[in-house]
């Protein structure tokens, strides 16, 4: 085949053919690679190497922010390390920012004596990559006031590993690589005996907001270009979700949002907008919707505590429902499913209250029981509102400084009550749909009538549900 006739390059694994060796022909992928390596080793033409897929790391930088490299350059002695008694080397203050390396503008920093021969020498002006000094802070935290060592080996071994690490997705690709590298490097130097720095990693998603985007150029532009053509190709720009950044200008001022809606509302919106690990799109409309929910929640203590004193069968359902919701909430929190937890505490419990009153519930004793536990559920995401509820309940201590009482688990009898009410809700919803369809068809002439006879218990249930 002529090269000019090739339509594309094959980059995936393939079969070995026409190698001139019967033991190679017909091998595929990894098997072929292994056979070739084994042959090269057998004839002393090569050796097997493990590819860690780690790129070479040049740690020196020509910039001010970074750890100074403790090296002195002497014409007589060559490269000389800074004596340990003179460590750490601190960054100078008398520098001028502009072109080139800022440290070279400080003559006091650069001009030093050689520690070996005492002659004039020059200090190294490159600094280390910031990942060098930001990749072992967790080890320093175990012994932060130690002025003699970076940290005590005994204290590091006692407090490490970090139980739970939460950070942005960029941490998984950059910071954690260096953090793990330094942990293992310092271990190999005998400074501690920890193998892995973090037991559990949780990466939260990015907050996005729309920004102008050019399909032809595949570039995202700052919001200043909204409504304008692409400056490179002249095509019309569309709006596309992009990570919030100062350069794009698609940011939101938290101070303004908190001033307008309150910190609880902003926090509730962020938690409910998406799962913690997923990216979320900022929406002013959704923020407004959460604000309305907060206004509704503020009225709940007054409503529940001012119910009457009428006991009814539906009271047992609401108490059982509370136990069920608390269990669901705890499960969601344990799984870091914060969106589901917020959905339970701020949305679904409102629906439960509405169903309770719709079914004739009017018992302030039950209302207080529900509110006492509900207060602690909302405190996770809306602590200010929870303290207001606590004051309405007359709690002795602040909600944030106390714990929720154990509501217990759902009993078998309560499960039956929950199942019954679930069926009632389904029947009610379907009955209303049927009623709506029937009323709609009354406006036109019926062409066909079909009678479906159901068991008596279904008819009884439907008759009970229709008046609700």
Short mmCIF file of C-alpha atoms in Angstrom, two decimals:
data_model
loop_
_atom_site.label_atom_id
_atom_site.label_comp_id
_atom_site.label_asym_id
_atom_site.label_seq_id
_atom_site.Cartn_x
_atom_site.Cartn_y
_atom_site.Cartn_z
CA UNK A 1 0.00 0.00 0.00
CA UNK A 2 1.30 3.43 -0.92
CA UNK A 3 1.67 5.88 1.98
CA UNK A 4 -0.21 8.54 0.03
CA UNK A 5 -3.26 6.27 -0.04
CA UNK A 6 -3.50 6.02 3.76
CA UNK A 7 -6.65 7.66 5.09
CA UNK A 8 -5.68 7.56 8.78
CA UNK A 9 -2.98 6.30 11.11
CA UNK A 10 -3.81 3.24 13.21
CA UNK A 11 -3.04 4.07 16.84
CA UNK A 12 -4.64 1.09 18.59
CA UNK A 13 -3.18 -2.37 19.21
CA UNK A 14 -2.98 -4.69 16.21
CA UNK A 15 -1.82 -8.11 15.05
CA UNK A 16 1.83 -8.78 14.23
CA UNK A 17 2.31 -9.94 10.61
CA UNK A 18 5.24 -10.50 8.25
CA UNK A 19 7.80 -10.24 11.06
CA UNK A 20 9.99 -12.95 9.62
CA UNK A 21 9.49 -14.98 12.79
CA UNK A 22 6.82 -17.60 13.25
CA UNK A 23 6.74 -17.07 17.03
CA UNK A 24 5.86 -13.36 16.52
CA UNK A 25 3.35 -13.57 13.67
CA UNK A 26 -0.23 -13.71 14.93
CA UNK A 27 0.47 -12.17 18.32
CA UNK A 28 -1.75 -9.27 19.41
CA UNK A 29 -1.32 -6.26 21.69
CA UNK A 30 0.17 -6.94 25.12
CA UNK A 31 1.13 -10.49 24.17
CA UNK A 32 3.15 -9.16 21.23
CA UNK A 33 4.87 -6.54 23.40
CA UNK A 34 5.79 -9.14 26.02
CA UNK A 35 7.21 -11.52 23.41
CA UNK A 36 9.41 -8.82 21.84
CA UNK A 37 10.71 -7.66 25.23
CA UNK A 38 11.50 -11.24 26.25
CA UNK A 39 13.43 -11.74 23.01
CA UNK A 40 15.43 -8.51 23.48
CA UNK A 41 16.31 -9.54 27.04
CA UNK A 42 17.42 -13.01 25.90
CA UNK A 43 19.89 -11.56 23.37
CA UNK A 44 21.11 -8.78 25.72
CA UNK A 45 19.70 -6.04 23.51
CA UNK A 46 17.31 -4.51 26.03
CA UNK A 47 15.63 -4.80 29.43
CA UNK A 48 12.14 -4.57 30.87
CA UNK A 49 11.25 -1.21 32.49
CA UNK A 50 8.18 -0.18 34.46
CA UNK A 51 6.53 2.97 33.11
CA UNK A 52 5.02 4.95 35.97
CA UNK A 53 3.52 7.51 33.55
CA UNK A 54 5.04 10.32 35.61
CA UNK A 55 6.43 13.26 33.72
CA UNK A 56 9.83 14.79 34.57
CA UNK A 57 9.45 17.61 37.09
CA UNK A 58 11.65 20.70 36.90
CA UNK A 59 11.14 22.24 40.33
CA UNK A 60 12.98 25.53 39.73
CA UNK A 61 11.11 28.72 38.85
CA UNK A 62 12.22 32.26 38.02
CA UNK A 63 9.66 33.97 40.23
CA UNK A 64 9.33 35.43 43.70
CA UNK A 65 6.63 33.27 45.27
CA UNK A 66 8.30 29.99 46.10
CA UNK A 67 10.80 28.39 48.46
CA UNK A 68 14.36 29.70 47.87
CA UNK A 69 16.76 27.00 46.73
CA UNK A 70 19.46 26.82 49.48
CA UNK A 71 22.47 26.84 47.15
CA UNK A 72 25.39 29.28 46.82
CA UNK A 73 27.50 29.52 43.65
CA UNK A 74 31.22 30.15 44.19
CA UNK A 75 33.82 30.59 41.44
CA UNK A 76 36.36 28.68 43.54
CA UNK A 77 34.26 25.98 45.20
CA UNK A 78 31.46 25.58 42.67
CA UNK A 79 27.99 24.73 43.94
CA UNK A 80 27.86 24.88 47.75
CA UNK A 81 24.81 24.11 49.94
CA UNK A 82 23.75 26.73 52.49
CA UNK A 83 24.90 25.61 55.97
CA UNK A 84 22.14 24.08 58.07
CA UNK A 85 22.56 26.78 60.74
CA UNK A 86 21.58 29.42 58.15
CA UNK A 87 18.36 27.69 57.15
CA UNK A 88 15.70 28.49 56.23
CA UNK A 89 16.62 30.96 53.50
CA UNK A 90 13.95 33.66 53.59
CA UNK A 91 12.71 35.68 50.64
CA UNK A 92 13.96 39.29 50.51
CA UNK A 93 11.60 42.26 50.80
CA UNK A 94 13.59 44.77 48.73
CA UNK A 95 12.69 43.41 45.31
CA UNK A 96 11.31 45.08 42.19
CA UNK A 97 8.64 43.33 40.15
CA UNK A 98 8.75 43.68 36.39
CA UNK A 99 10.76 41.83 33.80
CA UNK A 100 12.95 38.87 34.62
CA UNK A 101 13.53 37.14 37.94
CA UNK A 102 12.46 39.43 40.83
CA UNK A 103 15.07 37.98 43.22
CA UNK A 104 17.87 39.23 41.00
CA UNK A 105 16.84 42.82 41.79
CA UNK A 106 17.92 42.39 45.44
CA UNK A 107 21.69 42.78 45.70
CA UNK A 108 21.59 42.08 49.45
CA UNK A 109 19.99 38.72 48.76
CA UNK A 110 22.26 37.78 45.86
CA UNK A 111 25.66 38.87 47.16
CA UNK A 112 26.91 36.49 49.87
CA UNK A 113 30.12 34.90 51.09
CA UNK A 114 30.99 31.33 50.21
CA UNK A 115 30.44 29.11 53.29
CA UNK A 116 33.51 27.06 52.33
CA UNK A 117 36.22 29.54 51.31
CA UNK A 118 34.78 32.87 52.47
CA UNK A 119 35.18 34.58 49.08
CA UNK A 120 32.47 36.56 47.30
CA UNK A 121 29.78 34.31 45.90
CA UNK A 122 26.26 34.50 44.46
CA UNK A 123 23.12 33.03 45.96
CA UNK A 124 20.83 30.89 43.77
CA UNK A 125 17.92 33.10 42.67
CA UNK A 126 15.58 30.41 41.34
CA UNK A 127 12.81 29.35 43.69
CA UNK A 128 11.18 25.96 43.97
CA UNK A 129 7.81 25.18 42.46
CA UNK A 130 5.10 26.06 45.00
CA UNK A 131 4.08 22.40 45.01
CA UNK A 132 7.29 21.72 46.95
CA UNK A 133 6.19 23.71 49.99
CA UNK A 134 2.45 23.05 49.65
CA UNK A 135 2.60 19.26 49.42
CA UNK A 136 3.47 18.27 52.98
CA UNK A 137 1.53 20.80 55.10
CA UNK A 138 -0.50 17.97 56.66
CA UNK A 139 2.72 16.55 58.11
CA UNK A 140 3.67 19.96 59.49
CA UNK A 141 0.23 20.30 61.08
CA UNK A 142 1.10 17.36 63.35
CA UNK A 143 3.91 19.42 64.92
CA UNK A 144 3.38 23.02 63.82
CA UNK A 145 5.42 24.73 66.58
CA UNK A 146 8.59 22.68 66.14
CA UNK A 147 11.47 25.12 65.55
CA UNK A 148 14.13 22.42 65.27
CA UNK A 149 12.62 20.01 62.72
CA UNK A 150 10.06 20.07 59.96
CA UNK A 151 8.05 17.75 62.24
CA UNK A 152 8.59 15.09 64.86
CA UNK A 153 8.68 11.56 63.49
CA UNK A 154 6.74 10.26 66.49
CA UNK A 155 4.00 12.90 66.20
CA UNK A 156 3.67 12.42 62.45
CA UNK A 157 3.36 8.66 62.86
CA UNK A 158 0.79 9.16 65.63
CA UNK A 159 -1.55 11.61 63.85
CA UNK A 160 -1.27 10.52 60.23
CA UNK A 161 -3.00 9.44 57.99
CA UNK A 162 -5.50 12.16 57.15
CA UNK A 163 -8.91 10.50 57.56
CA UNK A 164 -10.84 12.53 55.00
CA UNK A 165 -9.61 14.87 52.27
CA UNK A 166 -12.05 17.15 50.44
CA UNK A 167 -10.91 19.26 47.51
CA UNK A 168 -11.61 20.29 43.94
CA UNK A 169 -11.21 17.87 41.06
CA UNK A 170 -7.94 19.57 40.08
CA UNK A 171 -6.48 18.18 43.32
CA UNK A 172 -6.83 14.64 42.05
CA UNK A 173 -4.65 15.40 39.04
CA UNK A 174 -2.10 17.82 40.47
CA UNK A 175 -1.85 18.41 44.19
CA UNK A 176 -2.45 14.82 45.29
CA UNK A 177 0.22 13.51 42.94
CA UNK A 178 2.79 15.77 44.57
CA UNK A 179 1.41 15.21 48.09
CA UNK A 180 1.72 11.45 47.67
CA UNK A 181 5.18 11.85 46.12
CA UNK A 182 6.49 13.96 49.01
CA UNK A 183 4.94 11.65 51.59
CA UNK A 184 6.71 8.66 50.09
CA UNK A 185 9.97 10.59 49.53
CA UNK A 186 10.08 11.79 53.14
CA UNK A 187 9.25 8.25 54.25
CA UNK A 188 12.19 6.91 52.24
CA UNK A 189 14.41 9.52 53.93
CA UNK A 190 13.38 8.08 57.30
CA UNK A 191 11.45 11.13 58.51
CA UNK A 192 8.26 9.13 59.12
CA UNK A 193 6.78 5.72 58.33
CA UNK A 194 3.54 6.69 56.56
CA UNK A 195 2.93 5.16 53.14
CA UNK A 196 -0.18 7.06 52.00
CA UNK A 197 -1.15 10.53 53.25
CA UNK A 198 -4.95 10.33 52.83
CA UNK A 199 -7.36 7.54 53.68
CA UNK A 200 -10.33 8.91 51.74
CA UNK A 201 -10.63 11.48 48.96
CA UNK A 202 -13.75 13.44 48.06
CA UNK A 203 -13.63 15.77 45.04
CA UNK A 204 -16.37 18.37 44.79
CA UNK A 205 -17.46 19.73 41.43
CA UNK A 206 -16.96 23.18 39.95
CA UNK A 207 -19.40 26.09 40.04
CA UNK A 208 -20.22 27.19 36.50
CA UNK A 209 -21.94 30.17 34.92
CA UNK A 210 -22.68 31.00 31.29
CA UNK A 211 -20.08 32.76 29.15
CA UNK A 212 -19.77 33.57 25.40
CA UNK A 213 -18.49 30.66 23.32
CA UNK A 214 -17.40 30.36 19.69
CA UNK A 215 -18.20 26.99 18.10
CA UNK A 216 -15.84 27.53 15.16
CA UNK A 217 -12.81 28.49 17.25
CA UNK A 218 -13.69 26.30 20.25
CA UNK A 219 -12.86 29.12 22.65
CA UNK A 220 -14.67 30.61 25.63
CA UNK A 221 -14.55 34.39 25.86
CA UNK A 222 -15.16 36.88 28.64
CA UNK A 223 -18.67 38.15 29.28
CA UNK A 224 -17.61 41.47 27.74
CA UNK A 225 -18.04 39.77 24.33
CA UNK A 226 -21.69 38.81 24.96
CA UNK A 227 -23.86 39.86 22.01
CA UNK A 228 -20.80 40.52 19.86
CA UNK A 229 -19.22 38.45 17.05
CA UNK A 230 -16.16 36.31 17.68
CA UNK A 231 -13.07 38.57 17.57
CA UNK A 232 -11.11 35.84 15.72
CA UNK A 233 -13.48 34.52 13.05
CA UNK A 234 -16.45 36.88 13.16
CA UNK A 235 -19.03 34.13 13.81
CA UNK A 236 -21.93 34.69 16.17
CA UNK A 237 -21.24 33.67 19.76
CA UNK A 238 -23.47 31.41 21.83
CA UNK A 239 -23.71 31.26 25.62
CA UNK A 240 -22.25 28.15 27.22
CA UNK A 241 -21.69 26.98 30.78
CA UNK A 242 -18.10 27.52 31.92
CA UNK A 243 -16.19 27.37 35.18
CA UNK A 244 -16.48 30.63 37.08
CA UNK A 245 -13.30 32.65 36.72
CA UNK A 246 -12.19 36.25 37.07
CA UNK A 247 -10.68 36.20 33.59
CA UNK A 248 -14.05 35.33 32.01
CA UNK A 249 -15.94 37.70 34.28
CA UNK A 250 -18.71 35.13 34.81
CA UNK A 251 -18.47 35.31 38.60
CA UNK A 252 -21.08 36.05 41.23
CA UNK A 253 -20.41 38.15 44.31
CA UNK A 254 -21.26 36.05 47.40
CA UNK A 255 -21.54 39.23 49.46
CA UNK A 256 -24.27 40.62 47.21
CA UNK A 257 -26.21 37.35 47.18
CA UNK A 258 -25.97 37.01 50.96
CA UNK A 259 -27.03 40.62 51.43
CA UNK A 260 -30.09 40.07 49.25
CA UNK A 261 -31.18 36.55 50.20
CA UNK A 262 -29.29 35.65 53.37
CA UNK A 263 -26.47 33.17 53.93
CA UNK A 264 -28.86 30.28 54.60
CA UNK A 265 -30.60 30.69 51.24
CA UNK A 266 -27.34 30.83 49.30
CA UNK A 267 -26.03 27.76 51.11
CA UNK A 268 -29.29 25.88 50.52
CA UNK A 269 -29.20 26.72 46.81
CA UNK A 270 -25.62 25.53 46.36
CA UNK A 271 -26.26 22.25 48.19
CA UNK A 272 -29.54 21.54 46.41
CA UNK A 273 -28.40 22.55 42.90
CA UNK A 274 -26.25 19.46 42.34
CA UNK A 275 -24.55 16.53 44.01
CA UNK A 276 -21.26 17.54 45.68
CA UNK A 277 -19.15 15.65 43.13
CA UNK A 278 -20.96 17.15 40.13
CA UNK A 279 -20.52 20.57 38.60
CA UNK A 280 -23.36 23.03 39.11
CA UNK A 281 -24.65 25.86 36.95
CA UNK A 282 -25.37 29.07 38.80
CA UNK A 283 -28.97 30.18 38.31
CA UNK A 284 -30.53 33.35 39.71
CA UNK A 285 -33.98 31.86 39.02
CA UNK A 286 -33.19 28.77 41.10
CA UNK A 287 -31.82 30.98 43.87
CA UNK A 288 -35.13 32.86 43.94
CA UNK A 289 -37.00 29.54 44.19
CA UNK A 290 -34.90 28.50 47.18
CA UNK A 291 -35.58 31.87 48.79
CA UNK A 292 -39.32 31.22 48.55
CA UNK A 293 -38.81 27.84 50.22
CA UNK A 294 -36.94 29.57 53.03
CA UNK A 295 -39.82 32.01 53.51
CA UNK A 296 -42.20 29.07 53.76
CA UNK A 297 -39.96 27.28 56.26
CA UNK A 298 -39.83 30.35 58.51
CA UNK A 299 -43.56 29.99 59.13
CA UNK A 300 -43.41 26.31 60.11
CA UNK A 301 -42.92 26.74 63.90
CA UNK A 302 -45.93 29.03 64.13
CA UNK A 303 -48.06 26.61 62.10
CA UNK A 304 -47.08 23.37 63.84
CA UNK A 305 -47.08 24.75 67.39
CA UNK A 306 -50.51 26.31 66.91
CA UNK A 307 -52.26 23.21 65.69
CA UNK A 308 -55.21 22.10 67.81
CA UNK A 309 -55.42 19.20 70.25
CA UNK A 310 -57.38 16.78 68.10
CA UNK A 311 -55.92 13.27 68.08
CA UNK A 312 -56.48 11.17 64.96
CA UNK A 313 -55.15 8.09 63.19
CA UNK A 314 -53.04 10.23 60.85
CA UNK A 315 -50.94 11.32 63.87
CA UNK A 316 -49.31 7.89 63.94
CA UNK A 317 -48.43 8.25 60.27
CA UNK A 318 -46.66 11.60 60.76
CA UNK A 319 -44.60 10.25 63.68
CA UNK A 320 -43.66 7.18 61.62
CA UNK A 321 -42.89 9.39 58.65
CA UNK A 322 -40.56 11.49 60.80
CA UNK A 323 -38.62 8.38 61.85
CA UNK A 324 -38.39 7.33 58.20
CA UNK A 325 -37.16 10.76 57.11
CA UNK A 326 -34.53 10.91 59.85
CA UNK A 327 -33.19 7.50 58.79
CA UNK A 328 -33.11 8.57 55.13
CA UNK A 329 -31.38 11.83 56.07
CA UNK A 330 -28.68 10.03 58.09
CA UNK A 331 -28.05 7.61 55.23
CA UNK A 332 -27.69 10.47 52.75
CA UNK A 333 -25.25 12.31 55.00
CA UNK A 334 -23.18 9.16 55.56
CA UNK A 335 -22.90 8.78 51.77
CA UNK A 336 -22.01 12.48 51.28
CA UNK A 337 -25.21 12.82 49.26
CA UNK A 338 -25.82 16.36 50.48
CA UNK A 339 -28.35 17.13 47.77
CA UNK A 340 -30.56 14.25 48.87
CA UNK A 341 -30.18 15.26 52.52
CA UNK A 342 -31.29 18.82 51.73
CA UNK A 343 -34.15 17.52 49.62
CA UNK A 344 -35.42 15.54 52.63
CA UNK A 345 -34.97 18.26 55.25
CA UNK A 346 -36.19 21.28 53.28
CA UNK A 347 -38.61 19.95 50.70
CA UNK A 348 -40.04 16.50 51.38
CA UNK A 349 -40.89 17.18 55.01
CA UNK A 350 -42.96 20.17 53.86
CA UNK A 351 -44.87 17.80 51.57
CA UNK A 352 -45.39 15.44 54.52
CA UNK A 353 -46.82 18.27 56.63
CA UNK A 354 -49.15 19.25 53.79
CA UNK A 355 -50.38 15.64 53.45
CA UNK A 356 -50.92 15.40 57.21
CA UNK A 357 -53.14 18.50 57.31
CA UNK A 358 -54.92 17.41 54.15
CA UNK A 359 -55.83 14.15 55.89
CA UNK A 360 -57.30 16.10 58.81
CA UNK A 361 -54.26 16.13 61.11
CA UNK A 362 -54.45 18.85 63.79
CA UNK A 363 -52.38 17.89 66.82
CA UNK A 364 -49.91 20.41 68.25
CA UNK A 365 -48.27 17.75 70.44
CA UNK A 366 -47.33 15.81 67.32
CA UNK A 367 -46.34 19.09 65.69
CA UNK A 368 -43.86 19.85 68.48
CA UNK A 369 -42.44 16.33 68.30
CA UNK A 370 -41.82 16.71 64.57
CA UNK A 371 -40.42 20.23 64.89
CA UNK A 372 -37.93 19.26 67.61
CA UNK A 373 -36.26 16.72 65.31
CA UNK A 374 -36.80 18.65 62.09
CA UNK A 375 -34.86 21.59 63.58
CA UNK A 376 -31.69 19.53 63.73
CA UNK A 377 -32.12 18.26 60.18
CA UNK A 378 -32.27 21.77 58.72
CA UNK A 379 -29.39 22.96 60.91
CA UNK A 380 -26.87 21.19 58.69
CA UNK A 381 -27.49 23.48 55.71
CA UNK A 382 -29.44 26.41 57.18
CA UNK A 383 -28.07 26.93 60.71
CA UNK A 384 -29.45 30.45 61.18
CA UNK A 385 -33.00 29.29 60.48
CA UNK A 386 -32.50 26.33 62.81
CA UNK A 387 -31.58 28.65 65.68
CA UNK A 388 -34.77 30.65 65.04
CA UNK A 389 -36.76 27.41 65.25
CA UNK A 390 -34.92 26.48 68.44
CA UNK A 391 -35.90 29.79 70.00
CA UNK A 392 -39.56 29.21 69.02
CA UNK A 393 -39.36 25.78 70.69
CA UNK A 394 -37.82 27.28 73.81
CA UNK A 395 -34.77 25.02 73.68
CA UNK A 396 -32.42 25.39 76.63
CA UNK A 397 -29.27 25.38 74.48
CA UNK A 398 -28.41 26.51 70.97
CA UNK A 399 -29.11 23.93 68.28
CA UNK A 400 -25.46 24.04 67.19
CA UNK A 401 -24.36 23.19 70.76
CA UNK A 402 -26.76 20.30 71.36
CA UNK A 403 -27.79 17.00 69.80
CA UNK A 404 -31.06 15.70 68.43
CA UNK A 405 -32.93 13.16 70.51
CA UNK A 406 -33.04 9.64 69.13
CA UNK A 407 -36.41 9.18 67.43
CA UNK A 408 -35.97 5.43 67.16
CA UNK A 409 -36.51 3.19 64.16
CA UNK A 410 -39.73 2.46 62.30
CA UNK A 411 -41.61 -0.49 63.82
CA UNK A 412 -43.42 -3.14 61.76
CA UNK A 413 -46.75 -1.61 62.70
CA UNK A 414 -45.54 1.80 61.59
CA UNK A 415 -44.35 0.31 58.30
CA UNK A 416 -47.91 -0.88 57.68
CA UNK A 417 -49.21 2.61 58.43
CA UNK A 418 -46.70 4.14 56.00
CA UNK A 419 -47.60 1.60 53.31
CA UNK A 420 -51.31 2.30 53.73
CA UNK A 421 -50.86 6.06 53.37
CA UNK A 422 -48.61 5.53 50.36
CA UNK A 423 -51.39 3.57 48.65
CA UNK A 424 -53.88 6.27 49.62
CA UNK A 425 -51.72 8.96 47.99
CA UNK A 426 -51.31 6.92 44.80
CA UNK A 427 -55.05 6.21 44.64
CA UNK A 428 -55.83 9.86 45.26
CA UNK A 429 -53.51 11.05 42.52
CA UNK A 430 -54.88 8.50 40.04
CA UNK A 431 -58.49 9.20 41.06
CA UNK A 432 -58.02 12.88 40.40
CA UNK A 433 -56.54 12.09 37.01
CA UNK A 434 -59.53 9.88 36.18
CA UNK A 435 -61.90 12.55 37.41
CA UNK A 436 -60.15 15.15 35.26
CA UNK A 437 -60.35 12.92 32.19
CA UNK A 438 -64.05 12.27 32.83
CA UNK A 439 -64.83 15.97 33.20
CA UNK A 440 -62.92 16.71 30.02
CA UNK A 441 -64.90 14.11 28.03
CA UNK A 442 -68.22 15.46 29.33
CA UNK A 443 -67.63 18.40 27.04
CA UNK A 444 -67.82 16.15 23.97
CA UNK A 445 -70.01 13.26 22.85
CA UNK A 446 -68.84 9.85 24.07
CA UNK A 447 -68.14 7.41 21.25
CA UNK A 448 -67.24 4.38 23.35
CA UNK A 449 -67.72 3.29 26.96
CA UNK A 450 -65.62 0.57 28.62
CA UNK A 451 -66.52 -0.81 32.06
CA UNK A 452 -63.73 -2.36 34.13
CA UNK A 453 -64.84 -4.14 37.30
CA UNK A 454 -62.25 -4.11 40.09
CA UNK A 455 -62.17 -5.91 43.46
CA UNK A 456 -64.35 -4.38 46.18
CA UNK A 457 -61.39 -3.20 48.31
CA UNK A 458 -60.14 -1.03 45.45
CA UNK A 459 -63.57 0.56 45.08
CA UNK A 460 -63.73 1.24 48.81
CA UNK A 461 -60.27 2.79 48.79
CA UNK A 462 -61.12 5.01 45.82
CA UNK A 463 -64.34 6.20 47.47
CA UNK A 464 -62.38 7.17 50.59
CA UNK A 465 -59.73 8.98 48.58
CA UNK A 466 -61.95 11.02 46.27
CA UNK A 467 -63.34 13.40 48.94
CA UNK A 468 -59.84 14.24 50.24
#
